[in-house]
Coordinates of C-alpha atoms in Angstrom, one line a residue:
M211 CA 0.0 0.0 0.0
S212 CA 1.7 3.2 -1.2
Q213 CA -0.7 5.6 0.4
V214 CA -2.6 5.8 3.6
Y215 CA -5.4 8.1 2.3
T216 CA -7.1 7.6 -1.3
R217 CA -10.0 10.2 -1.0
T218 CA -12.2 7.4 -2.5
G219 CA -14.1 6.9 0.8
D220 CA -14.8 10.6 1.3
K221 CA -18.5 10.1 0.6
G222 CA -19.0 7.4 3.1
T223 CA -18.5 4.4 0.9
T224 CA -15.8 1.8 0.7
S225 CA -14.6 -0.8 -1.8
L226 CA -14.7 -4.6 -1.2
L227 CA -12.2 -6.9 -2.5
G228 CA -13.8 -7.7 -6.0
G229 CA -14.6 -4.1 -6.9
S230 CA -18.1 -3.5 -5.5
R231 CA -18.7 -0.6 -3.1
I232 CA -20.8 -0.4 0.0
G233 CA -21.6 2.2 2.7
K234 CA -19.2 2.4 5.6
N235 CA -22.2 1.9 7.9
D236 CA -22.9 -1.5 6.2
L237 CA -23.0 -4.5 8.5
R238 CA -20.3 -6.2 6.6
V239 CA -17.9 -3.3 7.2
S240 CA -18.8 -3.5 10.9
C241 CA -18.0 -7.2 10.9
Y242 CA -14.5 -6.9 9.5
G243 CA -13.9 -3.7 11.4
T244 CA -14.7 -5.5 14.7
I245 CA -12.2 -8.3 13.7
D246 CA -9.6 -5.5 13.2
E247 CA -10.4 -4.2 16.6
A248 CA -10.0 -7.6 18.1
N249 CA -6.6 -8.0 16.4
A250 CA -5.4 -4.8 18.0
A251 CA -6.6 -5.9 21.4
I252 CA -4.8 -9.2 21.1
G253 CA -1.8 -7.3 20.0
T254 CA -1.9 -5.2 23.2
A255 CA -2.2 -8.4 25.2
Y256 CA 0.8 -9.9 23.4
S257 CA 2.9 -7.0 24.6
F258 CA 2.2 -7.8 28.2
F259 CA 2.9 -11.5 28.0
E260 CA 6.2 -13.0 29.0
N261 CA 5.3 -16.6 28.4
P262 CA 6.9 -17.4 24.9
K263 CA 4.4 -20.2 24.0
I264 CA 1.3 -18.0 24.7
K265 CA 3.0 -15.3 22.6
E266 CA 3.5 -17.6 19.7
I267 CA -0.2 -18.7 19.8
L268 CA -1.4 -15.1 19.9
H269 CA 0.8 -14.1 17.0
K270 CA -0.5 -17.0 14.9
I271 CA -4.1 -16.0 15.7
Q272 CA -3.4 -12.3 14.7
K273 CA -2.2 -13.5 11.3
K274 CA -5.3 -15.7 11.0
L275 CA -7.6 -12.8 11.7
F276 CA -6.2 -11.0 8.7
V277 CA -7.5 -14.0 6.7
V278 CA -10.9 -13.7 8.5
G279 CA -11.0 -10.0 7.7
A280 CA -10.2 -10.6 4.0
Q281 CA -12.9 -13.0 3.7
L282 CA -15.5 -10.7 5.3
A283 CA -14.2 -7.8 3.2
S284 CA -14.8 -9.7 -0.2
D285 CA -17.7 -9.8 -2.5
E286 CA -18.5 -12.9 -4.4
K287 CA -16.1 -12.0 -7.2
G288 CA -13.3 -11.1 -4.7
K289 CA -13.5 -14.4 -2.8
K290 CA -12.3 -16.2 -6.0
F291 CA -9.0 -14.3 -5.6
L292 CA -8.3 -15.2 -2.0
K293 CA -5.2 -17.3 -1.5
E294 CA -6.1 -18.4 1.9
K295 CA -9.4 -19.0 3.8
V296 CA -10.3 -20.3 7.3
T297 CA -10.6 -24.1 7.2
A298 CA -12.0 -26.8 9.5
A299 CA -8.3 -27.6 10.4
D300 CA -8.0 -24.1 11.7
V301 CA -11.0 -24.7 14.0
S302 CA -9.6 -28.1 15.1
E303 CA -6.4 -26.5 16.0
L304 CA -8.2 -24.0 18.4
E305 CA -10.1 -26.8 19.9
E306 CA -6.9 -28.7 20.7
L307 CA -5.4 -25.7 22.3
I308 CA -8.5 -25.1 24.4
D309 CA -8.4 -28.8 25.6
Y310 CA -4.6 -28.6 26.3
Y311 CA -4.8 -25.5 28.5
L312 CA -8.1 -26.5 30.1
E313 CA -6.4 -29.7 31.3
K314 CA -3.7 -27.6 33.0
I315 CA -6.1 -25.3 34.8
G316 CA -9.1 -27.4 35.4
K317 CA -12.8 -26.6 34.8
Q318 CA -14.2 -23.3 35.7
T319 CA -16.0 -23.3 39.1
A320 CA -17.0 -19.6 39.5
F321 CA -17.4 -16.3 37.5
V322 CA -14.1 -14.9 36.4
I323 CA -13.6 -11.3 37.2
P324 CA -11.0 -9.8 34.7
G325 CA -8.1 -7.8 36.1
K326 CA -5.8 -10.1 37.9
S327 CA -2.9 -9.3 35.4
Q328 CA -2.6 -6.8 32.6
A329 CA -2.1 -9.6 30.0
S330 CA -5.2 -11.6 31.1
A331 CA -7.3 -8.5 31.3
M332 CA -6.4 -7.5 27.8
L333 CA -7.3 -11.1 26.6
H334 CA -10.7 -10.8 28.4
L335 CA -11.2 -7.4 26.4
A336 CA -10.2 -9.2 23.2
R337 CA -12.5 -12.0 24.0
T338 CA -15.5 -9.7 24.4
I339 CA -14.7 -7.9 21.1
I340 CA -14.6 -11.3 19.4
R341 CA -18.0 -12.1 20.8
R342 CA -19.4 -8.9 19.4
G343 CA -17.9 -9.7 16.1
E344 CA -19.5 -13.2 16.2
R345 CA -22.9 -11.5 16.9
E346 CA -22.4 -9.2 13.9
I347 CA -21.2 -12.0 11.6
T348 CA -24.1 -14.2 12.6
T349 CA -26.5 -11.4 11.6
L350 CA -24.7 -10.9 8.4
S351 CA -25.1 -14.6 7.6
E352 CA -28.8 -14.3 7.7
T353 CA -28.8 -12.1 4.5
E354 CA -25.5 -13.0 2.9
Q355 CA -23.3 -16.0 2.5
V356 CA -20.7 -16.5 5.3
E357 CA -18.6 -19.6 5.3
A358 CA -19.5 -22.0 8.1
E359 CA -15.9 -22.6 9.0
L360 CA -15.4 -18.8 9.7
L361 CA -18.2 -18.6 12.0
Q362 CA -17.0 -21.7 13.8
Y363 CA -13.4 -20.3 14.0
I364 CA -14.6 -17.1 15.6
N365 CA -16.8 -19.0 18.1
R366 CA -13.9 -21.2 19.2
L367 CA -11.5 -18.2 19.2
S368 CA -13.5 -16.5 22.0
D369 CA -13.4 -19.7 24.0
L370 CA -9.6 -20.0 23.4
L371 CA -9.1 -16.4 24.5
F372 CA -11.0 -17.0 27.7
T373 CA -9.1 -20.2 28.5
L374 CA -5.7 -18.4 27.9
A375 CA -6.8 -15.5 30.1
R376 CA -7.6 -17.9 32.9
Y377 CA -4.2 -19.8 32.4
E378 CA -2.4 -16.4 32.4
E379 CA -4.0 -15.6 35.8
E380 CA -2.9 -19.0 37.2
Y381 CA 0.6 -18.5 35.6
S382 CA 1.0 -15.0 36.9
L383 CA 0.0 -16.0 40.4
I384 CA 2.6 -18.8 40.4
E385 CA 5.2 -16.4 39.1
K386 CA 4.3 -13.8 41.7
V387 CA 4.6 -16.4 44.5
K388 CA 7.9 -17.7 43.2
N389 CA 9.5 -14.2 42.7
E390 CA 8.3 -13.3 46.3
T391 CA 9.8 -16.5 47.7
I392 CA 13.1 -15.9 45.9
R393 CA 13.2 -12.3 47.2
R394 CA 12.6 -13.5 50.8
I395 CA 15.3 -16.1 50.5
N396 CA 17.8 -13.6 49.1
N397 CA 16.9 -11.1 51.8
Y398 CA 17.4 -13.9 54.5
N399 CA 20.7 -14.9 53.0
Q400 CA 21.8 -11.3 53.0
E401 CA 20.8 -10.8 56.6
D402 CA 22.5 -14.1 57.4
D403 CA 25.7 -13.1 55.6
Q404 CA 25.8 -9.9 57.7
S405 CA 25.4 -11.8 61.0
Y406 CA 27.8 -14.6 60.3
K407 CA 31.0 -14.6 62.4
L408 CA 34.2 -16.6 62.3
T409 CA 34.4 -18.7 65.4
L410 CA 37.1 -20.7 67.1
D411 CA 35.2 -23.9 66.3
I412 CA 35.0 -23.1 62.6
A413 CA 38.8 -22.2 62.7
K414 CA 39.6 -25.6 64.2
K415 CA 37.7 -27.3 61.4
I416 CA 39.6 -25.4 58.8
A417 CA 42.9 -26.2 60.4
Q418 CA 42.0 -30.0 60.6
A419 CA 41.1 -29.9 56.9
A420 CA 44.5 -28.3 56.1
E421 CA 46.3 -30.9 58.2
T422 CA 44.5 -33.8 56.4
K423 CA 45.4 -32.4 53.1
A424 CA 49.1 -31.8 54.2
N425 CA 49.3 -35.5 55.4
E426 CA 48.0 -36.6 52.0
I427 CA 50.9 -35.0 50.2
G428 CA 53.5 -35.5 52.9
V429 CA 54.2 -31.9 53.9
P430 CA 54.2 -30.7 57.6
I431 CA 52.6 -27.2 57.7
I432 CA 51.6 -24.5 60.0
I433 CA 48.2 -22.8 59.4
S434 CA 47.1 -19.6 60.9
V435 CA 43.5 -18.3 61.1
V436 CA 42.9 -14.5 61.7
D437 CA 39.7 -12.5 62.2
E438 CA 38.5 -9.6 59.8
G439 CA 41.0 -7.3 61.6
G440 CA 43.9 -9.5 61.0
N441 CA 44.1 -10.6 64.6
L442 CA 45.3 -14.2 65.3
L443 CA 42.4 -16.5 66.1
L444 CA 44.2 -19.9 65.8
L445 CA 47.7 -21.1 65.2
H446 CA 47.9 -24.9 64.2
R447 CA 51.3 -26.4 64.0
M448 CA 52.0 -29.8 62.8
E449 CA 55.0 -31.9 64.0
D450 CA 58.3 -31.2 62.2
A451 CA 57.0 -28.0 60.6
L452 CA 59.6 -25.4 60.0
L453 CA 59.8 -22.8 62.8
A454 CA 60.2 -20.1 60.2
S455 CA 56.8 -21.0 59.0
I456 CA 55.1 -19.7 62.0
D457 CA 55.6 -16.0 61.2
I458 CA 55.1 -16.6 57.5
S459 CA 51.8 -18.4 58.0
I460 CA 50.5 -15.7 60.4
N461 CA 51.6 -12.9 58.0
K462 CA 50.0 -14.7 55.0
A463 CA 46.8 -14.6 56.8
Y464 CA 47.3 -11.1 58.0
T465 CA 48.1 -9.9 54.4
S466 CA 44.9 -11.6 53.0
A467 CA 42.7 -10.1 55.6
F468 CA 44.3 -6.6 55.4
L469 CA 44.2 -6.6 51.5
K470 CA 41.0 -8.6 51.1
T471 CA 42.6 -10.8 48.5
A472 CA 44.8 -14.0 48.0
T473 CA 48.6 -13.4 48.6
H474 CA 49.5 -14.9 45.2
E475 CA 47.3 -12.3 43.5
I476 CA 49.2 -9.5 45.3
S477 CA 52.5 -10.9 44.0
K478 CA 51.5 -9.8 40.5
L479 CA 51.0 -6.2 41.5
T480 CA 54.1 -5.8 43.6
Q481 CA 56.7 -6.4 40.9
P482 CA 59.0 -3.6 39.8
G483 CA 57.1 -1.2 37.6
E484 CA 53.7 -2.4 38.9
P485 CA 51.3 0.0 40.8
L486 CA 51.9 -1.7 44.3
Y487 CA 55.6 -2.2 44.1
G488 CA 57.1 -1.6 47.5
L489 CA 54.0 -2.7 49.4
Q490 CA 55.9 -5.8 50.7
W491 CA 58.1 -3.6 52.8
T492 CA 55.2 -1.8 54.6
N493 CA 53.5 -2.6 57.8
N494 CA 56.7 -3.5 59.5
N495 CA 57.4 -6.1 56.8
R496 CA 54.4 -8.1 57.5
M497 CA 53.2 -8.1 54.0
V498 CA 53.6 -11.5 52.2
I499 CA 53.4 -11.5 48.5
F500 CA 53.7 -15.2 47.6
G501 CA 51.0 -17.9 47.6
G502 CA 49.3 -19.6 50.6
G503 CA 47.2 -16.8 52.1
Y504 CA 43.4 -16.6 51.4
P505 CA 40.6 -14.4 52.6
L506 CA 37.5 -16.0 54.2
K507 CA 34.4 -14.4 52.5
V508 CA 30.7 -14.4 53.3
G509 CA 29.2 -12.9 50.2
D510 CA 31.3 -9.9 49.5
R511 CA 32.3 -9.4 53.2
V512 CA 35.7 -10.6 54.4
I513 CA 35.3 -12.2 57.9
G514 CA 38.9 -13.4 58.3
A515 CA 41.7 -15.1 56.5
I516 CA 44.0 -18.1 56.5
G517 CA 47.7 -18.5 55.9
V518 CA 49.5 -21.8 55.2
S519 CA 53.3 -22.2 55.2
G520 CA 55.7 -25.2 55.3
G521 CA 55.9 -26.6 51.7
T522 CA 56.7 -25.0 48.4
V523 CA 54.5 -22.1 47.3
E524 CA 52.4 -24.5 45.1
E525 CA 52.0 -26.9 48.0
D526 CA 50.9 -24.3 50.4
M527 CA 48.3 -23.1 48.0
T528 CA 46.9 -26.5 47.4
I529 CA 46.6 -27.1 51.2
A530 CA 45.1 -23.6 51.8
S531 CA 42.6 -24.1 48.8
H532 CA 41.4 -27.4 50.4
A533 CA 41.0 -25.7 53.8
L534 CA 39.1 -22.9 52.1
R535 CA 36.6 -25.3 50.5
T536 CA 36.0 -26.8 53.9
F537 CA 35.1 -23.3 55.2
E538 CA 32.7 -22.8 52.2
M539 CA 31.0 -26.2 53.0
E540 CA 30.6 -25.2 56.7
R541 CA 28.9 -22.0 55.5
R542 CA 26.1 -24.1 53.6

């Protein structure tokens, strides 16, 4: 269509497909005008839906309503040129959809008051417009030929829209309950995260996990656990561990708590030319910049840290990582 306006209808008449002209107040014009109105209402409902399957169904209905409108807007000559018409298969498809969704929501036991959601309310509006269209088409069929399948399709369509509106009301209620449950769980977890404290009992479990892993790989170690302020909470020393590892493990834990990151990550930033070069000589030389220290986090909050020393850097990191996983499991 190259133009929106043609001026041919300025005298109150319009052209049917086939060439004949009728008044714009003719019942036939009201029929396909009402179908167009229903299509717009379904489109509005479509924009509110989130369920992809329902959106697919509505979009297909919209395209089929163009076929309905074309049939109603055709005279006998024009009907011969139509490439598509409403068929019995189209009616059966609507019936199958009605049966499918009725099985999900059950039979209606009370009057339905529209308005539980925007999407369902718009479908109820579209349904009533289709009902009006059905009344007008039925009246038209008393004086002019209207295909039986078209009338059947319109009748089933109002039933399907009603069923889909009910389904959306059920679906939106379930989604609302689910989202509220998720919100409450998240709020609970956030509150729980804020109140969670590192205790001596948890520190002992972390240390025991570290010792178990150290025994597996045959390395005697020392593990230190500090609180969020870097204060020593627990020092766990295995037999034959190097004495030098006492200060190193404590300072690894202190460094991780102080900088809220793992010590092996700090190493990359304190090399010559890097932004934190020289950090290792601050805080009375307590900063340790090689692996084995890890912060203990609850959410984004650091509640303490651990430091492992006694083996190679790789061995210390392996043992500390195992102890860290024990802490995370304790949190659950």
